[in-house]
Short mmCIF file of N, CA and C in Angstrom, two decimals:
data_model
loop_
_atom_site.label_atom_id
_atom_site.label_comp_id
_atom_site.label_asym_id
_atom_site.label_seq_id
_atom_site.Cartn_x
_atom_site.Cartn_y
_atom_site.Cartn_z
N UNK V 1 0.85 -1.20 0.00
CA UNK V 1 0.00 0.00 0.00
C UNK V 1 0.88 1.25 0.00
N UNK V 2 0.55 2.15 -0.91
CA UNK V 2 1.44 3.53 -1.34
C UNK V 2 0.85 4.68 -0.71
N UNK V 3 1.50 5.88 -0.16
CA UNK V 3 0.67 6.74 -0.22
C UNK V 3 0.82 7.55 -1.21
N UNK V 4 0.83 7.44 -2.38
CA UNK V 4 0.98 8.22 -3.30
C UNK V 4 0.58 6.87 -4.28
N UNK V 5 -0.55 6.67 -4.95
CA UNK V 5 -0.54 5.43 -6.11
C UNK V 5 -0.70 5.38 -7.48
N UNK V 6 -0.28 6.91 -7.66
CA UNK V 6 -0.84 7.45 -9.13
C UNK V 6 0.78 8.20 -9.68
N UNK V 7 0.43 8.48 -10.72
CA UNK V 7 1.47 9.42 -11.18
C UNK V 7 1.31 11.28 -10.99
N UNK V 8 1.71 11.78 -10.67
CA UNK V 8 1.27 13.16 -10.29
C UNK V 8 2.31 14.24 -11.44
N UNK V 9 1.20 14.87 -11.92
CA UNK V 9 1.63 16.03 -12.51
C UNK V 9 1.49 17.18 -11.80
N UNK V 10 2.37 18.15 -12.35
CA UNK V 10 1.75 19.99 -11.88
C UNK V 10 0.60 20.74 -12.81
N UNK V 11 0.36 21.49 -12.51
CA UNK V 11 -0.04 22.78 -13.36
C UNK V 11 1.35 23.32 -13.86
N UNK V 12 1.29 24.06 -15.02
CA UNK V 12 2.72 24.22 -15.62
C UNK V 12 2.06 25.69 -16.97
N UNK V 13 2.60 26.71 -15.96
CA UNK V 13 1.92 28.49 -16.51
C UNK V 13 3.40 28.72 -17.08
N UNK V 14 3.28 29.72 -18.22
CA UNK V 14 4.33 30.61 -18.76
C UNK V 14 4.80 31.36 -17.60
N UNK V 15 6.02 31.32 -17.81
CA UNK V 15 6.70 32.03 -17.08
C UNK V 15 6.82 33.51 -16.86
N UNK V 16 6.50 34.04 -18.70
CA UNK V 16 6.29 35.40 -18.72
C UNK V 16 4.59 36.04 -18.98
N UNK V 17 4.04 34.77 -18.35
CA UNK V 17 2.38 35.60 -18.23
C UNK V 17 2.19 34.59 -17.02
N UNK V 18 2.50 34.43 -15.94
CA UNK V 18 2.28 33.46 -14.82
C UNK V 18 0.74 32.99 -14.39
N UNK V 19 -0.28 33.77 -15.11
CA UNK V 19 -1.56 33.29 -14.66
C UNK V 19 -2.19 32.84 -16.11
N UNK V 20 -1.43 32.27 -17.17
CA UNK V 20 -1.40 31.94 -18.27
C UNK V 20 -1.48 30.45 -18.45
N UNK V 21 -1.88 29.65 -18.46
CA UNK V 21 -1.33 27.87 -18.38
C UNK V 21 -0.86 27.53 -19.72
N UNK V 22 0.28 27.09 -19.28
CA UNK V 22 0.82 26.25 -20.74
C UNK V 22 0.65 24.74 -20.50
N UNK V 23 0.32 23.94 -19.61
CA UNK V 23 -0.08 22.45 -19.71
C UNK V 23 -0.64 22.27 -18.28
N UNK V 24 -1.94 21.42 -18.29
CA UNK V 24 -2.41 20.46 -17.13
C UNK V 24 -2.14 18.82 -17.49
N UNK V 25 -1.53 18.66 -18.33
CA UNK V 25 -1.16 17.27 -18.84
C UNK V 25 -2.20 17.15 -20.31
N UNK V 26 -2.66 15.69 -20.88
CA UNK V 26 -3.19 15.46 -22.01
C UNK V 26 -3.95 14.76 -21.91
N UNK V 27 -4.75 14.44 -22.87
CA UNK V 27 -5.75 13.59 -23.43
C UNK V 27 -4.74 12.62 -24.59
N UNK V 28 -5.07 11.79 -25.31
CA UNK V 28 -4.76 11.23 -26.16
C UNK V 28 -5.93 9.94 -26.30
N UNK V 29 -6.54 9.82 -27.66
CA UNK V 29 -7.66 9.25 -28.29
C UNK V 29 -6.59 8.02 -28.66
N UNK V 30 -6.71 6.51 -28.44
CA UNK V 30 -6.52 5.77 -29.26
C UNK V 30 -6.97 5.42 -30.55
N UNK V 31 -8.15 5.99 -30.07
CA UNK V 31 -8.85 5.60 -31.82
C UNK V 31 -8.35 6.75 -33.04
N UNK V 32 -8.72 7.81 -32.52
CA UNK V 32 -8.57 8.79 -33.54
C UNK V 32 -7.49 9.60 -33.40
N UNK V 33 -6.17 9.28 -32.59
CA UNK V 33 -4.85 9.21 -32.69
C UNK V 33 -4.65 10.92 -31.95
N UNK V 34 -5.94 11.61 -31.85
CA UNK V 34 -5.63 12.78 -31.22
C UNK V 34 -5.42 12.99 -30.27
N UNK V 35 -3.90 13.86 -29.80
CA UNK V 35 -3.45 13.49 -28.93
C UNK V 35 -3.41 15.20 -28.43
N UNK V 36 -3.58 15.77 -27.07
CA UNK V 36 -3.55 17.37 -27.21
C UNK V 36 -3.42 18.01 -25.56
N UNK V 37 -2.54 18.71 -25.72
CA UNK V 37 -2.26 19.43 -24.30
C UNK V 37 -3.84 20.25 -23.56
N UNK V 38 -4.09 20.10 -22.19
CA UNK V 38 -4.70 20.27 -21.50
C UNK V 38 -4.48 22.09 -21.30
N UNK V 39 -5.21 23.12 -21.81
CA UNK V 39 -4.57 24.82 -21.68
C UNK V 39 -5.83 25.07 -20.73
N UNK V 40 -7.10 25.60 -21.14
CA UNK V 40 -8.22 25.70 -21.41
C UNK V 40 -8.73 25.61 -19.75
N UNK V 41 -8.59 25.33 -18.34
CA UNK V 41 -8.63 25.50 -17.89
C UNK V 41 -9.00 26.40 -16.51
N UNK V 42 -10.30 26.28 -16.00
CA UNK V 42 -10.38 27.84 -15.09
C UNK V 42 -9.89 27.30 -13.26
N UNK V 43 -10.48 25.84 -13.12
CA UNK V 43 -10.05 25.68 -12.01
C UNK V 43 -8.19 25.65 -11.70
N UNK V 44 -8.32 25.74 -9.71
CA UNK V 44 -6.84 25.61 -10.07
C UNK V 44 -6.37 25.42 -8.73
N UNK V 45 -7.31 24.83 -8.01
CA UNK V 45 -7.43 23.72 -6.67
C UNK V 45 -8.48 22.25 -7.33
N UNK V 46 -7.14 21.06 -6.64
CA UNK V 46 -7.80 19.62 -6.64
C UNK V 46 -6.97 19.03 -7.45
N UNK V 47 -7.51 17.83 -7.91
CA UNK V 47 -7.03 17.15 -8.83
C UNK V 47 -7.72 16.82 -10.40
N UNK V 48 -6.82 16.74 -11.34
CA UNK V 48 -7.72 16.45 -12.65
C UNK V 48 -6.91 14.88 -13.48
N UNK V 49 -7.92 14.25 -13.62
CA UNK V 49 -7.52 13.01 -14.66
C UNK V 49 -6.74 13.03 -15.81
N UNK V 50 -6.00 12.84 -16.43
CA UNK V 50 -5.57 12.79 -17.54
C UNK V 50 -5.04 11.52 -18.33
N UNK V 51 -4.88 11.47 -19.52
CA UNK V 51 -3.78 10.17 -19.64
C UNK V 51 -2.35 10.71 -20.25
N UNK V 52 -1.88 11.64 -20.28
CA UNK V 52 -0.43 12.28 -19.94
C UNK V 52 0.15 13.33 -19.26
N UNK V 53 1.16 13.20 -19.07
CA UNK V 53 2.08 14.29 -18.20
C UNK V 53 2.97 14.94 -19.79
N UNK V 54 3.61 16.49 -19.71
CA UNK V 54 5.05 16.34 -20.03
C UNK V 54 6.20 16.13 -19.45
N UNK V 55 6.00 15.84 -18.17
CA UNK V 55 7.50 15.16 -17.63
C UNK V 55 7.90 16.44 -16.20
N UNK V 56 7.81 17.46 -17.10
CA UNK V 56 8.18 18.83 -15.87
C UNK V 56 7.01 18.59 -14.89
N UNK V 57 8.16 18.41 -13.64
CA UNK V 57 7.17 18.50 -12.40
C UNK V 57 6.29 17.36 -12.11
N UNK V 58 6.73 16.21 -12.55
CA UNK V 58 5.95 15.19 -12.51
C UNK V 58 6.42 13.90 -11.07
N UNK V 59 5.67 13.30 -10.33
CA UNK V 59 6.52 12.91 -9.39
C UNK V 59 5.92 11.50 -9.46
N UNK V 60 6.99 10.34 -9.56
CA UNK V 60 6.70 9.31 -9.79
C UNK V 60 6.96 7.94 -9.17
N UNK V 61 5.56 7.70 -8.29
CA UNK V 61 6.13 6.63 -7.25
C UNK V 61 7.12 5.60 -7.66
N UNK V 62 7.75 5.47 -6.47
CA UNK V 62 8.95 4.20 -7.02
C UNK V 62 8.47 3.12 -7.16
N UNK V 63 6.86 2.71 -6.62
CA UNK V 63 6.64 1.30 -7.04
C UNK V 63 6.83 0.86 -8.79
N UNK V 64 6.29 2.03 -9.12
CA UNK V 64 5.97 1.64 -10.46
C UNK V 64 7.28 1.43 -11.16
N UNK V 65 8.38 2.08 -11.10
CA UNK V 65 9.72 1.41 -11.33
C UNK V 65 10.05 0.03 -10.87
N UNK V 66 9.64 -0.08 -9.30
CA UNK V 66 10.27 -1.12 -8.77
C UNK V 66 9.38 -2.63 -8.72
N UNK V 67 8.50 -2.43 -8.76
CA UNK V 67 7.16 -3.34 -9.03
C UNK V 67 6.96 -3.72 -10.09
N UNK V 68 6.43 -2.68 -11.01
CA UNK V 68 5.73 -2.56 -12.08
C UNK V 68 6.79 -2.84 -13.36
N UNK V 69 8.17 -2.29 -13.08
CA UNK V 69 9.09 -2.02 -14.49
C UNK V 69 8.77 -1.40 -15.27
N UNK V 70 8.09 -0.02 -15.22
CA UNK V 70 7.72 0.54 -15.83
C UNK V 70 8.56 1.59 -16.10
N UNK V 71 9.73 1.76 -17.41
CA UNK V 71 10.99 2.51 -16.92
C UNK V 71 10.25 3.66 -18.89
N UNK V 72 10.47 4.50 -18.54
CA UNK V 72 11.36 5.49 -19.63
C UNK V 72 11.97 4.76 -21.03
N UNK V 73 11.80 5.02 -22.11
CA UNK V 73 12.41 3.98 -23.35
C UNK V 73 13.17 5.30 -23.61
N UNK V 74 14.39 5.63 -23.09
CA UNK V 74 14.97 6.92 -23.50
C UNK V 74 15.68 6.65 -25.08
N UNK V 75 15.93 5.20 -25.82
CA UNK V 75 16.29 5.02 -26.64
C UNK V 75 15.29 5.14 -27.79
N UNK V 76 13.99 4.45 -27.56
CA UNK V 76 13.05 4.91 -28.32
C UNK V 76 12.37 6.11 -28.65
N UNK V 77 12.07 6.38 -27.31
CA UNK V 77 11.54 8.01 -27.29
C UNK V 77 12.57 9.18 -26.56
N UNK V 78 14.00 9.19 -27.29
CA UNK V 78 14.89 10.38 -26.42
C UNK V 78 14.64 11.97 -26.23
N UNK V 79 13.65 12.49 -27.12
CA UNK V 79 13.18 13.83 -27.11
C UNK V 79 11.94 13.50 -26.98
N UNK V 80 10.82 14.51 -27.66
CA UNK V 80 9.33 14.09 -27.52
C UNK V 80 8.94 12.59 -27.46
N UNK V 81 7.92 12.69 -26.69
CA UNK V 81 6.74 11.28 -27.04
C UNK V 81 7.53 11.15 -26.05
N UNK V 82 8.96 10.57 -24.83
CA UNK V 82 9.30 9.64 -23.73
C UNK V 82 8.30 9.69 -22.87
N UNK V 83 7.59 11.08 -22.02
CA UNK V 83 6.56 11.26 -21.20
C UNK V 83 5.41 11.15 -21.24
N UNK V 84 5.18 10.92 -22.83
CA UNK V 84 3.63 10.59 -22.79
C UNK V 84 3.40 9.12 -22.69
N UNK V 85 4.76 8.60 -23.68
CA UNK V 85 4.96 6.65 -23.77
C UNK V 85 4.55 6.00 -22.44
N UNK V 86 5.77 7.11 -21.29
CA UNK V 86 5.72 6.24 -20.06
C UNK V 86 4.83 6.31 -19.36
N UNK V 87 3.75 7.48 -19.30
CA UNK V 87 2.12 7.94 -18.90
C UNK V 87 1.20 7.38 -19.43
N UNK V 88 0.94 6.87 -20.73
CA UNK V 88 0.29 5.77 -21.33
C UNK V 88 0.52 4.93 -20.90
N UNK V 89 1.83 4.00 -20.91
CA UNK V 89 2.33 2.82 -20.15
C UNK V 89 1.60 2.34 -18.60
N UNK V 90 1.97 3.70 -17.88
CA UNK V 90 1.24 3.81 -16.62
C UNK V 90 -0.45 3.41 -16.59
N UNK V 91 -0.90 4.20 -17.69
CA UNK V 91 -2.51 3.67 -17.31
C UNK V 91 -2.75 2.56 -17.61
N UNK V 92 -1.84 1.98 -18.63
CA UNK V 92 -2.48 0.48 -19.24
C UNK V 92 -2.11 -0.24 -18.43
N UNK V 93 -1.10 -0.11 -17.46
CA UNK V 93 -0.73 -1.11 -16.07
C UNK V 93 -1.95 -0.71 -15.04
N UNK V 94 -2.85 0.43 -15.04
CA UNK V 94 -3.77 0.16 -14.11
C UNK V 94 -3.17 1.22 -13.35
N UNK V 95 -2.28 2.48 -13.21
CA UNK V 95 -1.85 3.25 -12.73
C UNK V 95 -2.22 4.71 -13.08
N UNK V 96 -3.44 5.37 -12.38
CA UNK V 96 -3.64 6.80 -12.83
C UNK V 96 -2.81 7.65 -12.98
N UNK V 97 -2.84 8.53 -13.81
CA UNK V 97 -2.22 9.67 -14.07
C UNK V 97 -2.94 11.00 -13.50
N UNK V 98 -2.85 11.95 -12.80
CA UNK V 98 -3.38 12.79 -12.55
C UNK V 98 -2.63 14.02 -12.74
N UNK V 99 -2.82 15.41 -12.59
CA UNK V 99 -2.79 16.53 -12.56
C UNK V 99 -3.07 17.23 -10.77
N UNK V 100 -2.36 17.63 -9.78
CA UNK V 100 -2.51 17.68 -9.05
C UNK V 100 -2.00 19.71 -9.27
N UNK V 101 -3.58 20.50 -9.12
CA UNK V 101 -3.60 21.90 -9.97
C UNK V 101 -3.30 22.99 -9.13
N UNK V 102 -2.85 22.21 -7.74
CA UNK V 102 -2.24 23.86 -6.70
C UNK V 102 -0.50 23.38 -6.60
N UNK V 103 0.09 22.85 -7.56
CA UNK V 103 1.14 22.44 -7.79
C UNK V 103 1.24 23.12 -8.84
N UNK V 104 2.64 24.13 -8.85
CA UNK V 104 2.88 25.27 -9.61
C UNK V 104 4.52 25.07 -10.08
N UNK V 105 4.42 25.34 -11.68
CA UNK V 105 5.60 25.48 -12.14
C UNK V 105 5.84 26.53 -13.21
N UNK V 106 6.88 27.16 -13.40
CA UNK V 106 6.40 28.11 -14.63
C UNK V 106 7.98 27.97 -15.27
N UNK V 107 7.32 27.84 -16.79
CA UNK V 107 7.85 27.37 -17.93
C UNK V 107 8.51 28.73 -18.87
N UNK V 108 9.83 28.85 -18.84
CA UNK V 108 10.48 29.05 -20.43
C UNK V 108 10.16 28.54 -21.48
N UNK V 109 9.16 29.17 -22.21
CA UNK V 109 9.18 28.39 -23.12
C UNK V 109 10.14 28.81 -24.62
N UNK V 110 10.51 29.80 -24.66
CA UNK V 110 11.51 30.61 -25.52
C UNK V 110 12.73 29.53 -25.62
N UNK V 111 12.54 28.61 -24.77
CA UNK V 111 13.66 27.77 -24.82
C UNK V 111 13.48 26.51 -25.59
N UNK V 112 12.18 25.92 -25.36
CA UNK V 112 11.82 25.01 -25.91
C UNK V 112 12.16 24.71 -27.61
N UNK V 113 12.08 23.54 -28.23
CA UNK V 113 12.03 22.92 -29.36
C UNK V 113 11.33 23.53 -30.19
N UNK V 114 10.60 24.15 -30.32
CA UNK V 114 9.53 24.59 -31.16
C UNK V 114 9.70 25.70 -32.25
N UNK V 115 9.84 25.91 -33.36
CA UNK V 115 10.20 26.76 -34.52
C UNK V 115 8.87 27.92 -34.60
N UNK V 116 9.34 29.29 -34.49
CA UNK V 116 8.20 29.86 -34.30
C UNK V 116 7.93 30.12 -35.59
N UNK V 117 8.53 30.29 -36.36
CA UNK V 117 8.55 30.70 -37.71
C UNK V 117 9.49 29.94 -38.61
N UNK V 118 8.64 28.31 -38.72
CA UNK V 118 9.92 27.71 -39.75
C UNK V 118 9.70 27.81 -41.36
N UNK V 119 10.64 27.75 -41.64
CA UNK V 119 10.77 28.05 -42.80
C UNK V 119 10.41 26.40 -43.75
N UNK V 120 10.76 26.65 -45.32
CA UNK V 120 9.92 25.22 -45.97
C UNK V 120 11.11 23.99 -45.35
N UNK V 121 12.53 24.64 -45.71
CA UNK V 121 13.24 23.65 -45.12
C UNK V 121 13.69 23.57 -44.05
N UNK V 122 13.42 24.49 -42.88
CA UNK V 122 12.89 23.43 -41.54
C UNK V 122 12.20 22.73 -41.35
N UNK V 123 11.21 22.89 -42.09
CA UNK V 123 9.69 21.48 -42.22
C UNK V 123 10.36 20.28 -42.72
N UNK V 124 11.13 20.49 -43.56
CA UNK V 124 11.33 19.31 -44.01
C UNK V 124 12.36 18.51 -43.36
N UNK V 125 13.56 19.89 -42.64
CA UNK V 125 14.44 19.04 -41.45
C UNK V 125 13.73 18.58 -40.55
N UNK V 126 12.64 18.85 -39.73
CA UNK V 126 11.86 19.18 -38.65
C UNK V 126 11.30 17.03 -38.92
N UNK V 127 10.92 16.47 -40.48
CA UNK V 127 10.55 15.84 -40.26
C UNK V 127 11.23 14.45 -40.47
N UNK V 128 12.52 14.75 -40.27
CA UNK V 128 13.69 13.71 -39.61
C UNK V 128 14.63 14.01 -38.69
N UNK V 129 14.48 14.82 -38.04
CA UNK V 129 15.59 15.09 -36.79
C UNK V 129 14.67 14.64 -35.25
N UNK V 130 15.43 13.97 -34.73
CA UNK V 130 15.31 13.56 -33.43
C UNK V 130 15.11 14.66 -32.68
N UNK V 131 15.54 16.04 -32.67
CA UNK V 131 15.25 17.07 -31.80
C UNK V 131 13.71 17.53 -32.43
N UNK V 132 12.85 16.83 -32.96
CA UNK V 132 11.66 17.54 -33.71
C UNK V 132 10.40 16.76 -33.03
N UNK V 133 9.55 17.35 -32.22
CA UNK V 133 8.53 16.72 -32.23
C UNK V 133 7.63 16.40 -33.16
N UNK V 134 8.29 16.42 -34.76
CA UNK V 134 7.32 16.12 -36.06
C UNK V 134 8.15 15.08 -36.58
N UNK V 135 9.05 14.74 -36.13
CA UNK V 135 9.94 13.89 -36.89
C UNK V 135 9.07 12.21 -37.08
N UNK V 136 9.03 11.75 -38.52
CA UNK V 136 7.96 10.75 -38.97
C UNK V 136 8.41 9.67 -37.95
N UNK V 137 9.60 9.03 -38.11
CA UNK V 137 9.73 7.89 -36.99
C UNK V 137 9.42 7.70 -35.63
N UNK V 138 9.63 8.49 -35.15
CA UNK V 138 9.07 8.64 -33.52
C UNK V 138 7.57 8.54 -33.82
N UNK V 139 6.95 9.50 -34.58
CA UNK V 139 5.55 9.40 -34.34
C UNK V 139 4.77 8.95 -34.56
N UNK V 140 5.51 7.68 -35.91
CA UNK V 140 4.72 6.55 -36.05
C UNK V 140 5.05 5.65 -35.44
N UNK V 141 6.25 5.49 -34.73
CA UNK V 141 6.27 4.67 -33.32
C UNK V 141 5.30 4.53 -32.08
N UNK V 142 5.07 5.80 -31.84
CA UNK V 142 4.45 6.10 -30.76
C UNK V 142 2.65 5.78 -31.18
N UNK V 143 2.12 6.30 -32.28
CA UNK V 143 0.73 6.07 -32.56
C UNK V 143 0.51 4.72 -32.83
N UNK V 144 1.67 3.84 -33.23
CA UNK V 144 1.07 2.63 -33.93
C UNK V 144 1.21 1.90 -32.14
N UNK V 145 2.08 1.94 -31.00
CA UNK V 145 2.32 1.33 -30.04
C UNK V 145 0.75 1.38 -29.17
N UNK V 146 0.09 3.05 -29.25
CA UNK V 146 -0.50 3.42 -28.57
C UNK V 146 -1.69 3.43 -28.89
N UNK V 147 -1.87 3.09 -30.36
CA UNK V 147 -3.63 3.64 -31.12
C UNK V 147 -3.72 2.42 -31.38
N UNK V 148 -5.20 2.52 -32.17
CA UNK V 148 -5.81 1.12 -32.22
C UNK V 148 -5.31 1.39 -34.11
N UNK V 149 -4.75 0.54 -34.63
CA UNK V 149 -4.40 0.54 -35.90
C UNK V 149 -5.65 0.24 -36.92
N UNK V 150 -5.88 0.52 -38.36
CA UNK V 150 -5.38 1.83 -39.32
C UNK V 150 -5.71 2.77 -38.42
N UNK V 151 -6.93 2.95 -37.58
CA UNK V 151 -7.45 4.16 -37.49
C UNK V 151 -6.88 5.31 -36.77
N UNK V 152 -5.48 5.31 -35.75
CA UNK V 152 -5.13 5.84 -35.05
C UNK V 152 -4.12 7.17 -36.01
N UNK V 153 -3.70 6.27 -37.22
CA UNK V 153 -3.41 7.38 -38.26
C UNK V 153 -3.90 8.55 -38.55
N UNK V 154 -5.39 8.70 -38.51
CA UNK V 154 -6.08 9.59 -38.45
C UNK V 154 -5.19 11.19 -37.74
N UNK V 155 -5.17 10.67 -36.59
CA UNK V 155 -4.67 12.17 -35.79
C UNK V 155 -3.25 12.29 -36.32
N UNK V 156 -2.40 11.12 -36.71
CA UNK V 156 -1.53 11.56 -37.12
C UNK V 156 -1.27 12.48 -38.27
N UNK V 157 -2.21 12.07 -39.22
CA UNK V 157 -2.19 12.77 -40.92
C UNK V 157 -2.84 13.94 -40.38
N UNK V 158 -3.61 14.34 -39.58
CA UNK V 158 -4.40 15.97 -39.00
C UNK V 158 -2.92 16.69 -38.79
N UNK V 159 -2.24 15.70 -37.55
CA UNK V 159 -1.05 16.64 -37.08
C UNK V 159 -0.21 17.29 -37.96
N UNK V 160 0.32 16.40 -39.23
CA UNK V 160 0.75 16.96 -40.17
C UNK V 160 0.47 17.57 -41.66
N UNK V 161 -0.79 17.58 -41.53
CA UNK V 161 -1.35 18.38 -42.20
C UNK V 161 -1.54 19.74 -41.86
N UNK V 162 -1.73 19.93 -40.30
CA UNK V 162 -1.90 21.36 -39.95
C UNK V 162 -0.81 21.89 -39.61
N UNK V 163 0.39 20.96 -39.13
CA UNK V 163 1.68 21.53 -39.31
C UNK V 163 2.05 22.35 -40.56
N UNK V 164 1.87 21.69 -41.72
CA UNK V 164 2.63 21.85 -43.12
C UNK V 164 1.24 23.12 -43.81
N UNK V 165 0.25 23.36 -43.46
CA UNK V 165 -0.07 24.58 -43.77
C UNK V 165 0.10 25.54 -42.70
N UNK V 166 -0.04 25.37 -41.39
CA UNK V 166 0.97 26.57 -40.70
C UNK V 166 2.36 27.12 -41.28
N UNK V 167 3.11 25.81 -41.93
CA UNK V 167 3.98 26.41 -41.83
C UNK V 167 4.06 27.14 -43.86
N UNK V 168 3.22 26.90 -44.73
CA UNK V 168 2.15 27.54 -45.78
C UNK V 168 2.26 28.81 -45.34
N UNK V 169 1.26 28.95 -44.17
CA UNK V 169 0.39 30.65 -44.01
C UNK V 169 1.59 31.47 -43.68
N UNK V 170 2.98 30.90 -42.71
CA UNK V 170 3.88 31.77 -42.37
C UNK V 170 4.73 32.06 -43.31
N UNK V 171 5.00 31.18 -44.15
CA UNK V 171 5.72 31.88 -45.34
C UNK V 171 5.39 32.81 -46.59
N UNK V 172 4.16 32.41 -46.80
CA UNK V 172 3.31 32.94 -47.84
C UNK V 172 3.02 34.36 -47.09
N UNK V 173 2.44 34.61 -45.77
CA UNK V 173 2.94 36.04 -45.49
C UNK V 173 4.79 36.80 -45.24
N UNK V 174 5.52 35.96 -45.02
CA UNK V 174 6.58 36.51 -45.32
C UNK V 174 6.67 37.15 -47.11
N UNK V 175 6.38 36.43 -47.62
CA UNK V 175 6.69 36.71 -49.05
C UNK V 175 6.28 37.60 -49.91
N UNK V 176 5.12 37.94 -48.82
CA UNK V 176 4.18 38.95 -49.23
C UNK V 176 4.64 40.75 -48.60
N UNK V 177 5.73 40.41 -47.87
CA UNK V 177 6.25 41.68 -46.97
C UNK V 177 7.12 42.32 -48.11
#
């Protein structure tokens, strides 16, 4: 018996708007492969369900290492997808994931991975580099492990579809300057 038997996330606000939320953890659809950060939020006492964490601020009983074997695939998933793999992992062993929302962290995100303005051939680096949360291998790793197959493709072909005209609308207004 644990006193702690779940996985616990924070609330996790921008750093430079602190009453701003940048993640309460995720949802992710097996079926329809959509997978999407938790913003949207008004409460901010208790706890909330989820089936992922991103990793910041996350506190993780040792049973589930030591019991369970439920470790991190840092080889499979070394950048994106490791925290959601091992938070999925967690529920399918029967281990909640929660969001625990008077638990406060605030995020750089200026630092993060993310291209604010990529260009055509960052899209196209973006979708083989290991530092890319778009990169094709990881993410058909991760959907085919985690979704119910063909159909879990679905969210995948959305993701990159709305990637690759975002990154359309930002150039096509550059070009237009």
């Amino acid at each position: 018996n644990h006193p702690l038997n779940y996985i616990c996330g924070s609330r996790i606000c921008f750093e430079s708007d602190k009453k701003k939320v940048w993640s309460v953890g995720g949802y992710f659809s097996k079926w329809t492969g959509e997978k999407y950060t938790i913003r949207n939020i008004k409460e901010t006492k208790g706890m909330l369900d989820c089936h992922w964490q991103p990793g910041m601020g996350t506190l993780v009983p040792s049973f589930v290492m030591v019991e369970k074997s439920i470790w991190w695939y840092e080889k499979r998933y070394p950048q994106y997808y490791g925290d959601s793999d091992f938070t999925l992992r967690c529920i399918e062993n029967g281990i909640p994931v929660k969001t625990n929302l008077e638990l406060l962290i605030f995020n750089r995100t200026e630092l993060t991975g993310d291209i604010e303005n990529p260009s055509f051939s960052n899209f196209w680096d973006s979708l083989f580099s290991i530092k890319s949360f778009y990169e094709l291998k990881r993410n058909f790793m991760f959907y085919t492990q985690h979704g119910v197959v063909p159909f879990v493709y679905y969210g995948m072909l959305k993701k990159y579809i709305s990637y690759f005209l975002r990154v359309l609308k930002i150039n096509f207004k550059l070009l237009k300057k």
